[in-house]
Amino acid sequence: MKNDKLKNQYRINEQIRVREVRIVGDEGSSVMSTRDALNQARDMGVDLVEISPNANPPVCRLIDYSKFLYQQKKRQKEMKAKQVKVEVKEIRFGPQTDEHDYQFKLKHAREFLEEGNKVRAYVFFRGRSILFKEQGEVLLLRFANDLEEVGKVEGMPSLEGKKMFLYLAPKKAGAAKKSQQARDREAAEAEAKEQARQQKETEEQSAPANGGLLANAKISADALKKLQDTDE
């Protein structure tokens, strides 16, 4: 069926009933009567294939029709392969999810978004736990805030039956805004590096005197050698 649909997209040879056509090829293009184009196609042992019927005059190619269909099919496959398939991944919470479980699911949601998938997070209220719907909303809002670096909210938390949903879409690469949590983490890492640097400097300054004497002796020897070279 797919091949039949592709075949019906193009008119070939005697199906082309206009007075003249534009023939395109590797060497450029030229306008000629359709009769002359058909004769040229027969002489070459190929087909006259109309590839752009709405042009004035219509654009055609001189090519084997089977080869032309193969090229079109191959091009369609390549275009389809380049299309990114976006999936919707679900993350489920309870209204009283503990911190360890929250961090575990936060990690997976971040991975989903970085892969280009959407995330549908929801809190499931079972029985009387619906009384904690405000707590569930706070949980989803925290979830969205912790993922703002890689995901954008498509809608505020909404209650549908016994589930409260939050939808997140991936941000484009390079356009992500760092969350407060990420900024705090980077600040802490920078502070730790600065403390390590200061500690290293303190240790170097309190190193044994022999190390300092040897270093000074080497510097003096180098200076003396340069002076001798200058005198020469």
mmCIF file of C-alpha atoms in Angstrom:
data_model
loop_
_atom_site.group_PDB
_atom_site.id
_atom_site.type_symbol
_atom_site.label_atom_id
_atom_site.label_comp_id
_atom_site.label_asym_id
_atom_site.label_seq_id
_atom_site.Cartn_x
_atom_site.Cartn_y
_atom_site.Cartn_z
ATOM 1 C CA MET A 1 0.000 0.000 0.000
ATOM 2 C CA LYS A 2 2.805 2.412 0.869
ATOM 3 C CA ASN A 3 4.520 1.805 -2.475
ATOM 4 C CA ASP A 4 1.238 2.325 -4.351
ATOM 5 C CA LYS A 5 0.720 5.623 -2.540
ATOM 6 C CA LEU A 6 4.220 6.756 -3.480
ATOM 7 C CA LYS A 7 3.710 5.739 -7.109
ATOM 8 C CA ASN A 8 0.482 7.715 -7.366
ATOM 9 C CA GLN A 9 2.257 10.882 -6.255
ATOM 10 C CA TYR A 10 4.039 11.314 -9.588
ATOM 11 C CA ARG A 11 3.022 11.323 -13.226
ATOM 12 C CA ILE A 12 5.357 9.695 -15.703
ATOM 13 C CA ASN A 13 5.790 9.538 -19.489
ATOM 14 C CA GLU A 14 2.446 9.749 -21.353
ATOM 15 C CA GLN A 15 0.627 10.711 -18.138
ATOM 16 C CA ILE A 16 2.271 14.135 -18.456
ATOM 17 C CA ARG A 17 -0.089 16.060 -20.753
ATOM 18 C CA VAL A 18 1.252 19.638 -20.588
ATOM 19 C CA ARG A 19 2.711 21.310 -23.681
ATOM 20 C CA GLU A 20 6.242 21.849 -22.327
ATOM 21 C CA VAL A 21 8.335 20.908 -19.296
ATOM 22 C CA ARG A 22 11.546 21.949 -17.601
ATOM 23 C CA ILE A 23 14.116 19.158 -17.469
ATOM 24 C CA VAL A 24 16.531 19.319 -14.526
ATOM 25 C CA GLY A 25 19.693 17.305 -14.101
ATOM 26 C CA ASP A 26 23.289 17.442 -12.932
ATOM 27 C CA GLU A 27 24.222 19.758 -15.802
ATOM 28 C CA GLY A 28 21.466 22.300 -15.122
ATOM 29 C CA SER A 29 17.982 22.754 -16.546
ATOM 30 C CA SER A 30 16.322 23.449 -19.879
ATOM 31 C CA VAL A 31 12.776 23.975 -21.158
ATOM 32 C CA MET A 32 11.537 21.830 -24.032
ATOM 33 C CA SER A 33 8.312 20.459 -25.438
ATOM 34 C CA THR A 34 6.909 17.431 -23.664
ATOM 35 C CA ARG A 35 7.113 15.462 -26.932
ATOM 36 C CA ASP A 36 10.846 16.153 -27.240
ATOM 37 C CA ALA A 37 11.367 15.258 -23.570
ATOM 38 C CA LEU A 38 9.565 11.929 -24.083
ATOM 39 C CA ASN A 39 11.675 11.165 -27.151
ATOM 40 C CA GLN A 40 14.857 11.995 -25.205
ATOM 41 C CA ALA A 41 13.752 9.708 -22.358
ATOM 42 C CA ARG A 42 13.139 6.824 -24.807
ATOM 43 C CA ASP A 43 16.533 7.338 -26.446
ATOM 44 C CA MET A 44 18.212 7.202 -23.030
ATOM 45 C CA GLY A 45 16.192 4.174 -21.901
ATOM 46 C CA VAL A 46 14.726 6.024 -18.893
ATOM 47 C CA ASP A 47 11.434 7.624 -17.881
ATOM 48 C CA LEU A 48 10.169 11.193 -17.867
ATOM 49 C CA VAL A 49 9.133 11.806 -14.246
ATOM 50 C CA GLU A 50 7.209 14.902 -13.177
ATOM 51 C CA ILE A 51 8.607 16.005 -9.792
ATOM 52 C CA SER A 52 7.079 19.482 -9.449
ATOM 53 C CA PRO A 53 3.682 19.728 -11.206
ATOM 54 C CA ASN A 54 2.792 23.193 -9.860
ATOM 55 C CA ALA A 55 5.836 24.914 -11.366
ATOM 56 C CA ASN A 56 5.507 26.861 -14.614
ATOM 57 C CA PRO A 57 6.390 24.905 -16.641
ATOM 58 C CA PRO A 58 6.248 21.649 -14.612
ATOM 59 C CA VAL A 59 9.648 20.305 -13.578
ATOM 60 C CA CYS A 60 10.639 16.807 -14.700
ATOM 61 C CA ARG A 61 13.605 14.485 -14.483
ATOM 62 C CA LEU A 62 14.943 11.930 -16.920
ATOM 63 C CA ILE A 63 15.491 8.912 -14.677
ATOM 64 C CA ASP A 64 14.568 5.265 -14.301
ATOM 65 C CA TYR A 65 11.252 5.363 -12.437
ATOM 66 C CA SER A 66 12.081 2.388 -10.203
ATOM 67 C CA LYS A 67 15.362 4.034 -9.201
ATOM 68 C CA PHE A 68 13.525 7.309 -8.567
ATOM 69 C CA LEU A 69 10.996 5.598 -6.256
ATOM 70 C CA TYR A 70 13.846 3.884 -4.401
ATOM 71 C CA GLN A 71 15.586 7.216 -3.839
ATOM 72 C CA GLN A 72 12.348 8.788 -2.571
ATOM 73 C CA LYS A 73 11.688 5.902 -0.206
ATOM 74 C CA LYS A 74 15.259 6.067 1.122
ATOM 75 C CA ARG A 75 14.957 9.827 1.666
ATOM 76 C CA GLN A 76 11.710 9.376 3.605
ATOM 77 C CA LYS A 77 13.344 6.758 5.851
ATOM 78 C CA GLU A 78 16.268 9.089 6.578
ATOM 79 C CA MET A 79 13.924 11.955 7.462
ATOM 80 C CA LYS A 80 11.868 9.685 9.707
ATOM 81 C CA ALA A 81 15.019 8.454 11.479
ATOM 82 C CA LYS A 82 16.040 12.053 12.223
ATOM 83 C CA GLN A 83 12.727 12.847 13.879
ATOM 84 C CA VAL A 84 12.991 12.780 17.667
ATOM 85 C CA LYS A 85 10.338 10.609 19.248
ATOM 86 C CA VAL A 86 9.115 12.270 22.426
ATOM 87 C CA GLU A 87 7.755 9.921 25.061
ATOM 88 C CA VAL A 88 5.830 10.759 28.213
ATOM 89 C CA LYS A 89 7.389 9.202 31.300
ATOM 90 C CA GLU A 90 5.371 8.849 34.511
ATOM 91 C CA ILE A 91 6.604 9.517 38.023
ATOM 92 C CA ARG A 92 4.277 8.492 40.842
ATOM 93 C CA PHE A 93 4.310 9.837 44.385
ATOM 94 C CA GLY A 94 2.329 9.203 47.503
ATOM 95 C CA PRO A 95 1.096 12.194 49.525
ATOM 96 C CA GLN A 96 3.691 11.413 52.220
ATOM 97 C CA THR A 97 6.683 10.350 50.138
ATOM 98 C CA ASP A 98 9.878 10.165 52.191
ATOM 99 C CA GLU A 99 13.005 12.096 51.246
ATOM 100 C CA HIS A 100 14.977 9.093 49.981
ATOM 101 C CA ASP A 101 12.184 8.035 47.620
ATOM 102 C CA TYR A 102 11.731 11.642 46.493
ATOM 103 C CA GLN A 103 15.422 12.028 45.564
ATOM 104 C CA PHE A 104 15.379 8.671 43.742
ATOM 105 C CA LYS A 105 12.425 9.729 41.585
ATOM 106 C CA LEU A 106 13.862 13.214 41.088
ATOM 107 C CA LYS A 107 17.005 11.642 39.636
ATOM 108 C CA HIS A 108 15.007 9.539 37.158
ATOM 109 C CA ALA A 109 12.849 12.504 36.119
ATOM 110 C CA ARG A 110 15.987 14.566 35.437
ATOM 111 C CA GLU A 111 17.337 11.772 33.219
ATOM 112 C CA PHE A 112 14.045 11.555 31.323
ATOM 113 C CA LEU A 113 14.023 15.296 30.632
ATOM 114 C CA GLU A 114 17.686 15.365 29.598
ATOM 115 C CA GLU A 115 16.896 12.606 27.081
ATOM 116 C CA GLY A 116 14.221 14.841 25.554
ATOM 117 C CA ASN A 117 11.167 13.107 27.028
ATOM 118 C CA LYS A 118 8.242 14.714 28.804
ATOM 119 C CA VAL A 119 7.424 13.882 32.420
ATOM 120 C CA ARG A 120 3.995 13.433 33.938
ATOM 121 C CA ALA A 121 4.336 13.442 37.704
ATOM 122 C CA TYR A 122 1.350 12.735 39.898
ATOM 123 C CA VAL A 123 0.412 12.162 43.508
ATOM 124 C CA PHE A 124 -2.031 9.314 44.072
ATOM 125 C CA PHE A 125 -4.459 9.781 46.960
ATOM 126 C CA ARG A 126 -5.835 6.543 48.331
ATOM 127 C CA GLY A 127 -8.857 6.552 50.629
ATOM 128 C CA ARG A 128 -8.748 9.280 53.262
ATOM 129 C CA SER A 129 -5.314 10.462 52.079
ATOM 130 C CA ILE A 130 -7.222 12.902 49.850
ATOM 131 C CA LEU A 131 -7.256 15.096 52.965
ATOM 132 C CA PHE A 132 -3.549 15.701 52.263
ATOM 133 C CA LYS A 133 -4.109 17.163 48.793
ATOM 134 C CA GLU A 134 -2.431 20.463 49.803
ATOM 135 C CA GLN A 135 0.611 18.442 50.864
ATOM 136 C CA GLY A 136 0.601 16.731 47.475
ATOM 137 C CA GLU A 137 0.481 20.080 45.705
ATOM 138 C CA VAL A 138 3.457 21.345 47.701
ATOM 139 C CA LEU A 139 5.348 18.167 46.783
ATOM 140 C CA LEU A 140 4.718 18.644 43.054
ATOM 141 C CA LEU A 141 5.685 22.311 43.190
ATOM 142 C CA ARG A 142 8.940 21.398 44.916
ATOM 143 C CA PHE A 143 9.484 18.741 42.250
ATOM 144 C CA ALA A 144 9.034 21.325 39.481
ATOM 145 C CA ASN A 145 11.380 23.779 41.189
ATOM 146 C CA ASP A 146 14.113 21.162 41.614
ATOM 147 C CA LEU A 147 13.884 20.363 37.894
ATOM 148 C CA GLU A 148 13.666 23.903 36.521
ATOM 149 C CA GLU A 149 17.214 23.560 35.211
ATOM 150 C CA VAL A 150 16.164 20.909 32.680
ATOM 151 C CA GLY A 151 12.354 21.112 32.515
ATOM 152 C CA LYS A 152 9.588 23.666 32.145
ATOM 153 C CA VAL A 153 6.122 23.391 33.669
ATOM 154 C CA GLU A 154 3.309 22.997 31.153
ATOM 155 C CA GLY A 155 0.578 23.504 33.743
ATOM 156 C CA MET A 156 0.149 23.986 37.465
ATOM 157 C CA PRO A 157 -0.771 20.927 39.594
ATOM 158 C CA SER A 158 -4.377 19.909 38.955
ATOM 159 C CA LEU A 159 -6.537 17.335 40.727
ATOM 160 C CA GLU A 160 -8.236 14.755 38.514
ATOM 161 C CA GLY A 161 -10.185 12.246 40.559
ATOM 162 C CA LYS A 162 -7.761 10.692 43.033
ATOM 163 C CA LYS A 163 -4.659 11.941 41.218
ATOM 164 C CA MET A 164 -2.980 15.324 41.153
ATOM 165 C CA PHE A 165 -0.958 15.829 37.960
ATOM 166 C CA LEU A 166 1.985 18.009 36.983
ATOM 167 C CA TYR A 167 3.367 18.044 33.431
ATOM 168 C CA LEU A 168 6.964 18.935 32.580
ATOM 169 C CA ALA A 169 8.537 19.367 29.143
ATOM 170 C CA PRO A 170 12.283 19.279 28.422
ATOM 171 C CA LYS A 171 14.078 22.569 27.976
ATOM 172 C CA LYS A 172 16.170 23.132 24.883
ATOM 173 C CA ALA A 173 19.871 22.509 25.286
ATOM 174 C CA GLY A 174 21.734 25.650 26.270
ATOM 175 C CA ALA A 175 18.577 27.441 27.423
ATOM 176 C CA ALA A 176 18.288 25.796 30.810
ATOM 177 C CA LYS A 177 18.184 28.034 33.834
ATOM 178 C CA LYS A 178 19.978 26.784 36.913
ATOM 179 C CA SER A 179 17.777 26.042 39.894
ATOM 180 C CA GLN A 180 18.459 27.518 43.311
ATOM 181 C CA GLN A 181 19.452 24.053 44.469
ATOM 182 C CA ALA A 182 22.065 23.803 41.683
ATOM 183 C CA ARG A 183 23.381 27.299 42.411
ATOM 184 C CA ASP A 184 23.708 26.470 46.123
ATOM 185 C CA ARG A 185 25.557 23.264 45.261
ATOM 186 C CA GLU A 186 28.009 25.072 42.989
ATOM 187 C CA ALA A 187 28.592 27.746 45.631
ATOM 188 C CA ALA A 188 29.341 25.058 48.223
ATOM 189 C CA GLU A 189 31.779 23.334 45.859
ATOM 190 C CA ALA A 190 33.555 26.627 45.131
ATOM 191 C CA GLU A 191 33.853 27.368 48.850
ATOM 192 C CA ALA A 192 35.295 23.895 49.499
ATOM 193 C CA LYS A 193 37.894 24.392 46.757
ATOM 194 C CA GLU A 194 38.891 27.762 48.189
ATOM 195 C CA GLN A 195 39.309 26.265 51.663
ATOM 196 C CA ALA A 196 41.475 23.464 50.216
ATOM 197 C CA ARG A 197 43.614 26.045 48.394
ATOM 198 C CA GLN A 198 44.130 28.093 51.557
ATOM 199 C CA GLN A 199 45.014 24.969 53.543
ATOM 200 C CA LYS A 200 47.584 23.995 50.910
ATOM 201 C CA GLU A 201 49.179 27.447 51.081
ATOM 202 C CA THR A 202 49.352 27.224 54.887
ATOM 203 C CA GLU A 203 51.042 23.819 54.700
ATOM 204 C CA GLU A 204 53.586 25.107 52.178
ATOM 205 C CA GLN A 205 54.420 28.115 54.345
ATOM 206 C CA SER A 206 54.933 25.890 57.397
ATOM 207 C CA ALA A 207 57.151 23.400 55.522
ATOM 208 C CA PRO A 208 60.598 22.508 57.051
ATOM 209 C CA ALA A 209 63.227 25.229 56.792
ATOM 210 C CA ASN A 210 65.558 22.915 54.846
ATOM 211 C CA GLY A 211 63.125 22.948 51.959
ATOM 212 C CA GLY A 212 63.234 26.737 51.912
ATOM 213 C CA LEU A 213 67.023 26.835 52.191
ATOM 214 C CA LEU A 214 67.472 24.404 49.337
ATOM 215 C CA ALA A 215 65.124 26.389 47.160
ATOM 216 C CA ASN A 216 66.958 29.617 47.941
ATOM 217 C CA ALA A 217 70.287 27.949 47.216
ATOM 218 C CA LYS A 218 69.023 26.815 43.800
ATOM 219 C CA ILE A 219 67.780 30.313 42.984
ATOM 220 C CA SER A 220 71.155 31.819 44.018
ATOM 221 C CA ALA A 221 73.042 29.319 41.886
ATOM 222 C CA ASP A 222 70.903 30.143 38.848
ATOM 223 C CA ALA A 223 71.412 33.868 39.382
ATOM 224 C CA LEU A 224 75.198 33.393 39.694
ATOM 225 C CA LYS A 225 75.291 31.375 36.454
ATOM 226 C CA LYS A 226 73.392 34.118 34.586
ATOM 227 C CA LEU A 227 75.831 36.725 35.931
ATOM 228 C CA GLN A 228 78.814 34.673 34.771
ATOM 229 C CA ASP A 229 77.280 34.305 31.304
ATOM 230 C CA THR A 230 76.804 38.057 31.120
ATOM 231 C CA ASP A 231 80.450 38.757 32.072
ATOM 232 C CA GLU A 232 81.651 36.453 29.328
#
